[in-house]
Amino acid sequence: MNLGANGGAGLFSVASKVANASSFDPVTGLQNVGLGLDALGVSASDPDLWNTLWFHNEGGFAGVDNLLITAVPEPAPIALLTGGIVAMGMVIFKRRR
Amino acid sequence: MKSNLTQASKLVLALAASCFLPCRDARALTYDFNSYSLGDLNGQSGWGSEGFNGASGIQISGGSFDSTRFALFSDAGAGRGASAWNQGAFSALNGSETVTLQFDFRAGTTQSNYVGVGWDNGSGKVTLNSAANQHGFEIKTGLGGGIATFLKGSASAPMPADSSTAVGIRSVSP
């Protein structure tokens, strides 16, 4: 899930693999689908509010294992801007010396 | 000591360094249940669980999934189900993050299973029966061999039928 894509509405893709397969295969029809997020929302449509991992089973035998969730921040524009300003400052300082 | 770096290379280095600053905040959580006690998942390592319509909650079992412990629901019956949740397992996500949710599941052919991330609005749990505005992103599997559904976007597609299929939600195709 890329939460910041699609103008802030987010995109997700699904991949799956059967047991003992070496790699995940993209699920046709579930690639780059809009998440419908609302960064200014007051419900779970705002991912800033997501704080719970959950699962539900019904109807019979079901097993869940090896849950993994990772979150990687996108490079922040402010960090890029700050780095650029610092670098330009260094260049100007060097020239004046 | 005079630096051998050119002004241009300094600029490039500074920009490159700034690009990596946010990577320090990358987070990952894994739940393999292998250190959990056999029996009710409720109360173990931040997990809550409850059954519906007379069903027992999610149980920790071992042996028949991948030879290690796993979370099991086996209380068959009309309308019976169970949810498990771990509130505050991770600090709230940020709208600019790329999130991967991955899990292994094994299921029969007629039931429905959901795995997702959501927002607890103060009830202390997120379950299938809780208010829909808490659900966030969820994926539904099972039901005749595998259907993935994103409820907010109402997207669905068949997935490979297998009794032990791993499913990953990724930002890009692997």
PDB file of C-alpha atoms in Angstrom:
ATOM      1  CA  MET A   1       0.000   0.000   0.000  1.00  0.00           C
ATOM      2  CA  ASN A   2       1.343   3.371  -0.955  1.00  0.00           C
ATOM      3  CA  LEU A   3      -0.633   5.647   1.305  1.00  0.00           C
ATOM      4  CA  GLY A   4       0.551   8.885  -0.251  1.00  0.00           C
ATOM      5  CA  ALA A   5      -0.055   7.949  -3.877  1.00  0.00           C
ATOM      6  CA  ASN A   6      -3.045   8.814  -5.995  1.00  0.00           C
ATOM      7  CA  GLY A   7      -3.234  12.350  -4.683  1.00  0.00           C
ATOM      8  CA  GLY A   8      -3.416  11.123  -1.092  1.00  0.00           C
ATOM      9  CA  ALA A   9      -6.142   8.572  -1.789  1.00  0.00           C
ATOM     10  CA  GLY A  10      -3.549   5.771  -1.806  1.00  0.00           C
ATOM     11  CA  LEU A  11      -2.983   2.732  -3.983  1.00  0.00           C
ATOM     12  CA  PHE A  12      -2.653  -0.930  -3.139  1.00  0.00           C
ATOM     13  CA  SER A  13      -1.573  -4.083  -4.922  1.00  0.00           C
ATOM     14  CA  VAL A  14      -1.963  -7.715  -3.907  1.00  0.00           C
ATOM     15  CA  ALA A  15       0.404 -10.572  -4.558  1.00  0.00           C
ATOM     16  CA  SER A  16       0.082 -14.162  -3.478  1.00  0.00           C
ATOM     17  CA  LYS A  17       1.938 -17.416  -3.556  1.00  0.00           C
ATOM     18  CA  VAL A  18       1.008 -20.990  -2.816  1.00  0.00           C
ATOM     19  CA  ALA A  19       2.908 -23.083  -0.342  1.00  0.00           C
ATOM     20  CA  ASN A  20       6.578 -23.637  -1.102  1.00  0.00           C
ATOM     21  CA  ALA A  21       6.554 -21.241  -4.043  1.00  0.00           C
ATOM     22  CA  SER A  22       9.689 -19.152  -4.328  1.00  0.00           C
ATOM     23  CA  SER A  23       8.085 -15.831  -5.099  1.00  0.00           C
ATOM     24  CA  PHE A  24       4.874 -13.860  -4.985  1.00  0.00           C
ATOM     25  CA  ASP A  25       2.790 -13.435  -8.111  1.00  0.00           C
ATOM     26  CA  PRO A  26       0.685 -10.318  -8.667  1.00  0.00           C
ATOM     27  CA  VAL A  27      -3.041 -10.976  -8.438  1.00  0.00           C
ATOM     28  CA  THR A  28      -4.620  -9.865 -11.698  1.00  0.00           C
ATOM     29  CA  GLY A  29      -7.267  -7.243 -11.079  1.00  0.00           C
ATOM     30  CA  LEU A  30      -5.785  -6.149  -7.777  1.00  0.00           C
ATOM     31  CA  GLN A  31      -2.899  -4.018  -8.935  1.00  0.00           C
ATOM     32  CA  ASN A  32      -2.692  -0.309  -8.186  1.00  0.00           C
ATOM     33  CA  VAL A  33      -6.255  -0.131  -6.947  1.00  0.00           C
ATOM     34  CA  GLY A  34      -7.367   3.068  -5.251  1.00  0.00           C
ATOM     35  CA  LEU A  35      -7.576   2.837  -1.468  1.00  0.00           C
ATOM     36  CA  GLY A  36     -10.129   5.597  -1.105  1.00  0.00           C
ATOM     37  CA  LEU A  37      -8.227   7.218   1.741  1.00  0.00           C
ATOM     38  CA  ASP A  38      -9.064  10.609   3.137  1.00  0.00           C
ATOM     39  CA  ALA A  39      -6.175  12.175   4.996  1.00  0.00           C
ATOM     40  CA  LEU A  40      -8.542  14.645   6.596  1.00  0.00           C
ATOM     41  CA  GLY A  41     -11.094  12.045   7.581  1.00  0.00           C
ATOM     42  CA  VAL A  42     -12.350  11.306  11.074  1.00  0.00           C
ATOM     43  CA  SER A  43     -12.681   7.563  10.602  1.00  0.00           C
ATOM     44  CA  ALA A  44     -10.489   4.692   9.420  1.00  0.00           C
ATOM     45  CA  SER A  45     -10.396   6.296   5.986  1.00  0.00           C
ATOM     46  CA  ASP A  46      -7.575   8.381   7.471  1.00  0.00           C
ATOM     47  CA  PRO A  47      -4.525   6.090   7.755  1.00  0.00           C
ATOM     48  CA  ASP A  48      -3.032   8.420  10.328  1.00  0.00           C
ATOM     49  CA  LEU A  49      -5.577   6.883  12.706  1.00  0.00           C
ATOM     50  CA  TRP A  50      -4.749   3.244  11.972  1.00  0.00           C
ATOM     51  CA  ASN A  51      -3.448   1.723  15.169  1.00  0.00           C
ATOM     52  CA  THR A  52      -4.723  -1.847  15.222  1.00  0.00           C
ATOM     53  CA  LEU A  53      -3.882  -5.067  13.437  1.00  0.00           C
ATOM     54  CA  TRP A  54      -6.808  -7.473  13.349  1.00  0.00           C
ATOM     55  CA  PHE A  55      -8.153 -10.623  11.749  1.00  0.00           C
ATOM     56  CA  HIS A  56     -11.435 -12.490  11.723  1.00  0.00           C
ATOM     57  CA  ASN A  57     -12.362 -16.045  10.812  1.00  0.00           C
ATOM     58  CA  GLU A  58     -15.761 -17.634  10.417  1.00  0.00           C
ATOM     59  CA  GLY A  59     -17.462 -20.721   9.082  1.00  0.00           C
ATOM     60  CA  GLY A  60     -14.980 -23.419   9.944  1.00  0.00           C
ATOM     61  CA  PHE A  61     -11.308 -24.240  10.144  1.00  0.00           C
ATOM     62  CA  ALA A  62      -8.943 -21.379   9.425  1.00  0.00           C
ATOM     63  CA  GLY A  63      -5.365 -20.732  10.400  1.00  0.00           C
ATOM     64  CA  VAL A  64      -3.414 -17.471  10.330  1.00  0.00           C
ATOM     65  CA  ASP A  65       0.316 -17.272  10.823  1.00  0.00           C
ATOM     66  CA  ASN A  66       3.393 -15.135  10.201  1.00  0.00           C
ATOM     67  CA  LEU A  67       1.670 -11.770  10.198  1.00  0.00           C
ATOM     68  CA  LEU A  68       4.060  -9.081   9.068  1.00  0.00           C
ATOM     69  CA  ILE A  69       3.458  -5.392   8.787  1.00  0.00           C
ATOM     70  CA  THR A  70       6.075  -2.895   7.700  1.00  0.00           C
ATOM     71  CA  ALA A  71       5.853   0.843   7.248  1.00  0.00           C
ATOM     72  CA  VAL A  72       8.489   2.778   5.360  1.00  0.00           C
ATOM     73  CA  PRO A  73       8.225   6.558   5.201  1.00  0.00           C
ATOM     74  CA  GLU A  74       8.562   8.228   1.864  1.00  0.00           C
ATOM     75  CA  PRO A  75      11.439  10.709   1.646  1.00  0.00           C
ATOM     76  CA  ALA A  76      10.049  13.830   3.209  1.00  0.00           C
ATOM     77  CA  PRO A  77      10.054  16.934   0.993  1.00  0.00           C
ATOM     78  CA  ILE A  78      11.132  19.019   3.955  1.00  0.00           C
ATOM     79  CA  ALA A  79      14.204  16.827   4.423  1.00  0.00           C
ATOM     80  CA  LEU A  80      15.113  17.251   0.771  1.00  0.00           C
ATOM     81  CA  LEU A  81      14.605  20.974   0.991  1.00  0.00           C
ATOM     82  CA  THR A  82      16.687  21.217   4.156  1.00  0.00           C
ATOM     83  CA  GLY A  83      19.511  19.243   2.596  1.00  0.00           C
ATOM     84  CA  GLY A  84      19.496  21.471  -0.444  1.00  0.00           C
ATOM     85  CA  ILE A  85      19.599  24.667   1.617  1.00  0.00           C
ATOM     86  CA  VAL A  86      22.472  23.352   3.707  1.00  0.00           C
ATOM     87  CA  ALA A  87      24.414  22.402   0.602  1.00  0.00           C
ATOM     88  CA  MET A  88      23.848  25.800  -1.009  1.00  0.00           C
ATOM     89  CA  GLY A  89      24.957  27.484   2.198  1.00  0.00           C
ATOM     90  CA  MET A  90      28.159  25.510   2.123  1.00  0.00           C
ATOM     91  CA  VAL A  91      28.840  26.588  -1.442  1.00  0.00           C
ATOM     92  CA  ILE A  92      28.213  30.256  -0.691  1.00  0.00           C
ATOM     93  CA  PHE A  93      30.377  30.137   2.435  1.00  0.00           C
ATOM     94  CA  LYS A  94      33.195  28.554   0.484  1.00  0.00           C
ATOM     95  CA  ARG A  95      33.063  31.207  -2.239  1.00  0.00           C
ATOM     96  CA  ARG A  96      33.175  34.101   0.246  1.00  0.00           C
ATOM     97  CA  ARG A  97      36.303  32.653   1.847  1.00  0.00           C
TER      98      ARG A  97
ATOM     99  CA  MET B   1      42.686  20.604   6.289  1.00  0.00           C
ATOM    100  CA  LYS B   2      41.342  21.509   2.923  1.00  0.00           C
ATOM    101  CA  SER B   3      38.653  19.262   1.627  1.00  0.00           C
ATOM    102  CA  ASN B   4      39.192  17.456  -1.626  1.00  0.00           C
ATOM    103  CA  LEU B   5      35.498  17.439  -2.329  1.00  0.00           C
ATOM    104  CA  THR B   6      34.251  19.725  -5.025  1.00  0.00           C
ATOM    105  CA  GLN B   7      31.337  22.002  -4.355  1.00  0.00           C
ATOM    106  CA  ALA B   8      29.192  19.965  -6.671  1.00  0.00           C
ATOM    107  CA  SER B   9      30.018  16.726  -4.922  1.00  0.00           C
ATOM    108  CA  LYS B  10      29.226  18.300  -1.558  1.00  0.00           C
ATOM    109  CA  LEU B  11      25.865  19.310  -2.881  1.00  0.00           C
ATOM    110  CA  VAL B  12      25.174  15.814  -4.143  1.00  0.00           C
ATOM    111  CA  LEU B  13      26.267  14.248  -0.865  1.00  0.00           C
ATOM    112  CA  ALA B  14      24.082  16.546   1.188  1.00  0.00           C
ATOM    113  CA  LEU B  15      21.051  15.814  -0.942  1.00  0.00           C
ATOM    114  CA  ALA B  16      21.725  12.109  -0.863  1.00  0.00           C
ATOM    115  CA  ALA B  17      22.059  12.130   2.906  1.00  0.00           C
ATOM    116  CA  SER B  18      18.800  13.991   3.291  1.00  0.00           C
ATOM    117  CA  CYS B  19      17.037  11.372   1.188  1.00  0.00           C
ATOM    118  CA  PHE B  20      17.972   8.670   3.684  1.00  0.00           C
ATOM    119  CA  LEU B  21      16.938  10.545   6.807  1.00  0.00           C
ATOM    120  CA  PRO B  22      13.352   9.230   6.881  1.00  0.00           C
ATOM    121  CA  CYS B  23      14.506   5.629   6.470  1.00  0.00           C
ATOM    122  CA  ARG B  24      15.524   5.598  10.113  1.00  0.00           C
ATOM    123  CA  ASP B  25      11.847   5.523  11.002  1.00  0.00           C
ATOM    124  CA  ALA B  26      10.992   2.389   9.050  1.00  0.00           C
ATOM    125  CA  ARG B  27       9.078  -0.045  11.229  1.00  0.00           C
ATOM    126  CA  ALA B  28       8.371  -3.743  11.031  1.00  0.00           C
ATOM    127  CA  LEU B  29       6.368  -6.040  13.236  1.00  0.00           C
ATOM    128  CA  THR B  30       6.123  -9.803  12.924  1.00  0.00           C
ATOM    129  CA  TYR B  31       3.768 -12.173  14.697  1.00  0.00           C
ATOM    130  CA  ASP B  32       4.652 -15.825  14.238  1.00  0.00           C
ATOM    131  CA  PHE B  33       2.973 -16.923  17.506  1.00  0.00           C
ATOM    132  CA  ASN B  34       5.750 -19.442  18.125  1.00  0.00           C
ATOM    133  CA  SER B  35       6.499 -18.203  21.648  1.00  0.00           C
ATOM    134  CA  TYR B  36       2.833 -18.064  22.635  1.00  0.00           C
ATOM    135  CA  SER B  37       1.169 -20.489  25.004  1.00  0.00           C
ATOM    136  CA  LEU B  38      -1.225 -23.021  23.571  1.00  0.00           C
ATOM    137  CA  GLY B  39      -4.848 -22.093  24.116  1.00  0.00           C
ATOM    138  CA  ASP B  40      -6.722 -18.819  24.017  1.00  0.00           C
ATOM    139  CA  LEU B  41      -4.943 -16.015  22.158  1.00  0.00           C
ATOM    140  CA  ASN B  42      -6.812 -13.481  24.252  1.00  0.00           C
ATOM    141  CA  GLY B  43      -4.451 -11.748  26.656  1.00  0.00           C
ATOM    142  CA  GLN B  44      -1.211 -12.851  25.053  1.00  0.00           C
ATOM    143  CA  SER B  45       1.292 -10.208  23.925  1.00  0.00           C
ATOM    144  CA  GLY B  46      -1.275  -7.489  23.490  1.00  0.00           C
ATOM    145  CA  TRP B  47      -3.795  -9.590  21.614  1.00  0.00           C
ATOM    146  CA  GLY B  48      -7.474  -9.600  22.389  1.00  0.00           C
ATOM    147  CA  SER B  49      -9.923 -12.111  20.979  1.00  0.00           C
ATOM    148  CA  GLU B  50     -13.582 -12.977  21.203  1.00  0.00           C
ATOM    149  CA  GLY B  51     -16.002 -15.335  19.535  1.00  0.00           C
ATOM    150  CA  PHE B  52     -19.400 -14.592  18.109  1.00  0.00           C
ATOM    151  CA  ASN B  53     -22.655 -16.522  18.196  1.00  0.00           C
ATOM    152  CA  GLY B  54     -21.395 -18.950  20.781  1.00  0.00           C
ATOM    153  CA  ALA B  55     -18.031 -19.592  19.226  1.00  0.00           C
ATOM    154  CA  SER B  56     -14.843 -19.653  21.199  1.00  0.00           C
ATOM    155  CA  GLY B  57     -12.153 -17.070  20.498  1.00  0.00           C
ATOM    156  CA  ILE B  58      -9.039 -17.544  18.401  1.00  0.00           C
ATOM    157  CA  GLN B  59      -6.807 -20.285  19.793  1.00  0.00           C
ATOM    158  CA  ILE B  60      -3.072 -20.834  19.581  1.00  0.00           C
ATOM    159  CA  SER B  61      -2.450 -24.260  18.147  1.00  0.00           C
ATOM    160  CA  GLY B  62       0.573 -26.077  16.844  1.00  0.00           C
ATOM    161  CA  GLY B  63       1.691 -28.646  14.427  1.00  0.00           C
ATOM    162  CA  SER B  64      -0.651 -28.819  11.490  1.00  0.00           C
ATOM    163  CA  PHE B  65      -0.092 -25.481   9.756  1.00  0.00           C
ATOM    164  CA  ASP B  66       3.611 -25.115   9.196  1.00  0.00           C
ATOM    165  CA  SER B  67       4.907 -27.275  12.027  1.00  0.00           C
ATOM    166  CA  THR B  68       4.966 -24.271  14.330  1.00  0.00           C
ATOM    167  CA  ARG B  69       2.342 -22.507  16.403  1.00  0.00           C
ATOM    168  CA  PHE B  70      -0.317 -20.477  14.668  1.00  0.00           C
ATOM    169  CA  ALA B  71      -3.657 -18.769  15.302  1.00  0.00           C
ATOM    170  CA  LEU B  72      -6.542 -21.167  14.774  1.00  0.00           C
ATOM    171  CA  PHE B  73     -10.282 -20.883  14.469  1.00  0.00           C
ATOM    172  CA  SER B  74     -12.048 -24.223  14.341  1.00  0.00           C
ATOM    173  CA  ASP B  75     -15.412 -23.662  15.965  1.00  0.00           C
ATOM    174  CA  ALA B  76     -17.704 -24.545  13.092  1.00  0.00           C
ATOM    175  CA  GLY B  77     -21.368 -23.693  13.165  1.00  0.00           C
ATOM    176  CA  ALA B  78     -23.873 -21.418  11.539  1.00  0.00           C
ATOM    177  CA  GLY B  79     -22.878 -17.813  11.941  1.00  0.00           C
ATOM    178  CA  ARG B  80     -20.003 -18.624  14.241  1.00  0.00           C
ATOM    179  CA  GLY B  81     -16.828 -16.657  14.022  1.00  0.00           C
ATOM    180  CA  ALA B  82     -14.084 -15.065  16.040  1.00  0.00           C
ATOM    181  CA  SER B  83     -11.948 -11.956  15.838  1.00  0.00           C
ATOM    182  CA  ALA B  84      -8.536 -11.092  17.199  1.00  0.00           C
ATOM    183  CA  TRP B  85      -6.934  -7.680  17.431  1.00  0.00           C
ATOM    184  CA  ASN B  86      -3.749  -6.071  18.643  1.00  0.00           C
ATOM    185  CA  GLN B  87      -4.366  -2.447  19.428  1.00  0.00           C
ATOM    186  CA  GLY B  88      -1.411  -0.156  19.427  1.00  0.00           C
ATOM    187  CA  ALA B  89       0.806  -2.841  17.946  1.00  0.00           C
ATOM    188  CA  PHE B  90       2.341  -0.118  15.879  1.00  0.00           C
ATOM    189  CA  SER B  91       2.188   3.603  16.231  1.00  0.00           C
ATOM    190  CA  ALA B  92      -0.298   5.198  13.907  1.00  0.00           C
ATOM    191  CA  LEU B  93       0.728   5.113  10.298  1.00  0.00           C
ATOM    192  CA  ASN B  94       1.586   8.227   8.427  1.00  0.00           C
ATOM    193  CA  GLY B  95      -0.189   9.159   5.244  1.00  0.00           C
ATOM    194  CA  SER B  96       3.064   9.306   3.316  1.00  0.00           C
ATOM    195  CA  GLU B  97       4.233   5.802   4.183  1.00  0.00           C
ATOM    196  CA  THR B  98       4.444   2.684   2.086  1.00  0.00           C
ATOM    197  CA  VAL B  99       2.912  -0.190   4.029  1.00  0.00           C
ATOM    198  CA  THR B 100       3.261  -3.911   3.462  1.00  0.00           C
ATOM    199  CA  LEU B 101       0.894  -6.347   5.136  1.00  0.00           C
ATOM    200  CA  GLN B 102       1.733 -10.001   4.687  1.00  0.00           C
ATOM    201  CA  PHE B 103       0.340 -13.170   6.201  1.00  0.00           C
ATOM    202  CA  ASP B 104      -0.028 -16.904   5.710  1.00  0.00           C
ATOM    203  CA  PHE B 105      -3.414 -18.486   5.919  1.00  0.00           C
ATOM    204  CA  ARG B 106      -4.893 -21.891   5.591  1.00  0.00           C
ATOM    205  CA  ALA B 107      -8.586 -22.337   5.197  1.00  0.00           C
ATOM    206  CA  GLY B 108     -11.335 -24.654   4.141  1.00  0.00           C
ATOM    207  CA  THR B 109     -13.495 -23.891   1.174  1.00  0.00           C
ATOM    208  CA  THR B 110     -16.585 -22.194   2.506  1.00  0.00           C
ATOM    209  CA  GLN B 111     -15.541 -19.767   5.176  1.00  0.00           C
ATOM    210  CA  SER B 112     -14.419 -16.167   5.121  1.00  0.00           C
ATOM    211  CA  ASN B 113     -11.270 -14.789   6.633  1.00  0.00           C
ATOM    212  CA  TYR B 114     -10.283 -11.183   7.001  1.00  0.00           C
ATOM    213  CA  VAL B 115      -6.944  -9.640   7.835  1.00  0.00           C
ATOM    214  CA  GLY B 116      -6.540  -5.919   8.059  1.00  0.00           C
ATOM    215  CA  VAL B 117      -5.378  -2.781   9.737  1.00  0.00           C
ATOM    216  CA  GLY B 118      -7.804  -0.369  11.255  1.00  0.00           C
ATOM    217  CA  TRP B 119      -8.592   2.288  13.767  1.00  0.00           C
ATOM    218  CA  ASP B 120      -9.792   1.545  17.248  1.00  0.00           C
ATOM    219  CA  ASN B 121     -12.019   4.461  18.146  1.00  0.00           C
ATOM    220  CA  GLY B 122     -11.980   3.757  21.872  1.00  0.00           C
ATOM    221  CA  SER B 123     -13.783   0.420  22.105  1.00  0.00           C
ATOM    222  CA  GLY B 124     -10.487  -1.377  22.695  1.00  0.00           C
ATOM    223  CA  LYS B 125     -10.873  -3.614  19.671  1.00  0.00           C
ATOM    224  CA  VAL B 126     -11.518  -3.806  15.989  1.00  0.00           C
ATOM    225  CA  THR B 127     -13.625  -6.760  14.923  1.00  0.00           C
ATOM    226  CA  LEU B 128     -15.652  -7.688  11.896  1.00  0.00           C
ATOM    227  CA  ASN B 129     -18.773  -6.752  13.812  1.00  0.00           C
ATOM    228  CA  SER B 130     -17.477  -3.420  15.025  1.00  0.00           C
ATOM    229  CA  ALA B 131     -18.403  -0.197  13.326  1.00  0.00           C
ATOM    230  CA  ALA B 132     -17.368  -0.294   9.699  1.00  0.00           C
ATOM    231  CA  ASN B 133     -15.665   3.049   9.998  1.00  0.00           C
ATOM    232  CA  GLN B 134     -12.959   1.361  12.067  1.00  0.00           C
ATOM    233  CA  HIS B 135     -11.914  -1.182   9.477  1.00  0.00           C
ATOM    234  CA  GLY B 136      -9.433   0.729   7.368  1.00  0.00           C
ATOM    235  CA  PHE B 137      -7.883  -1.648   4.891  1.00  0.00           C
ATOM    236  CA  GLU B 138      -8.810  -5.299   4.956  1.00  0.00           C
ATOM    237  CA  ILE B 139      -8.411  -8.262   2.685  1.00  0.00           C
ATOM    238  CA  LYS B 140     -10.853 -11.119   2.544  1.00  0.00           C
ATOM    239  CA  THR B 141      -9.751 -14.607   1.666  1.00  0.00           C
ATOM    240  CA  GLY B 142     -11.368 -17.999   1.524  1.00  0.00           C
ATOM    241  CA  LEU B 143     -14.842 -18.567   0.131  1.00  0.00           C
ATOM    242  CA  GLY B 144     -14.404 -21.161  -2.544  1.00  0.00           C
ATOM    243  CA  GLY B 145     -10.673 -21.169  -2.776  1.00  0.00           C
ATOM    244  CA  GLY B 146      -9.717 -17.561  -2.587  1.00  0.00           C
ATOM    245  CA  ILE B 147     -11.276 -14.192  -3.206  1.00  0.00           C
ATOM    246  CA  ALA B 148      -9.486 -11.027  -2.271  1.00  0.00           C
ATOM    247  CA  THR B 149     -11.658  -8.075  -1.528  1.00  0.00           C
ATOM    248  CA  PHE B 150     -10.892  -4.563  -0.525  1.00  0.00           C
ATOM    249  CA  LEU B 151     -14.150  -3.413   0.970  1.00  0.00           C
ATOM    250  CA  LYS B 152     -13.641   0.313   0.721  1.00  0.00           C
ATOM    251  CA  GLY B 153     -12.803   0.099  -2.933  1.00  0.00           C
ATOM    252  CA  SER B 154     -14.987  -2.956  -3.569  1.00  0.00           C
ATOM    253  CA  ALA B 155     -12.244  -4.510  -5.640  1.00  0.00           C
ATOM    254  CA  SER B 156     -12.200  -8.260  -5.879  1.00  0.00           C
ATOM    255  CA  ALA B 157     -10.324 -10.855  -7.838  1.00  0.00           C
ATOM    256  CA  PRO B 158      -9.808 -14.600  -7.674  1.00  0.00           C
ATOM    257  CA  MET B 159      -6.663 -15.793  -6.022  1.00  0.00           C
ATOM    258  CA  PRO B 160      -4.884 -19.115  -6.392  1.00  0.00           C
ATOM    259  CA  ALA B 161      -6.764 -21.829  -4.554  1.00  0.00           C
ATOM    260  CA  ASP B 162      -4.569 -23.556  -2.080  1.00  0.00           C
ATOM    261  CA  SER B 163      -5.015 -24.658   1.475  1.00  0.00           C
ATOM    262  CA  SER B 164      -1.911 -22.820   2.592  1.00  0.00           C
ATOM    263  CA  THR B 165      -1.610 -19.712   0.486  1.00  0.00           C
ATOM    264  CA  ALA B 166       0.478 -16.773   1.534  1.00  0.00           C
ATOM    265  CA  VAL B 167      -0.895 -13.381   0.664  1.00  0.00           C
ATOM    266  CA  GLY B 168       1.028 -10.167   0.560  1.00  0.00           C
ATOM    267  CA  ILE B 169      -0.198  -6.672  -0.020  1.00  0.00           C
ATOM    268  CA  ARG B 170       2.559  -4.694  -1.553  1.00  0.00           C
ATOM    269  CA  SER B 171       3.004  -1.264  -2.909  1.00  0.00           C
ATOM    270  CA  VAL B 172       4.509  -2.568  -6.111  1.00  0.00           C
ATOM    271  CA  SER B 173       4.326  -5.843  -7.908  1.00  0.00           C
ATOM    272  CA  PRO B 174       7.043  -8.171  -6.636  1.00  0.00           C
TER     273      PRO B 174
END
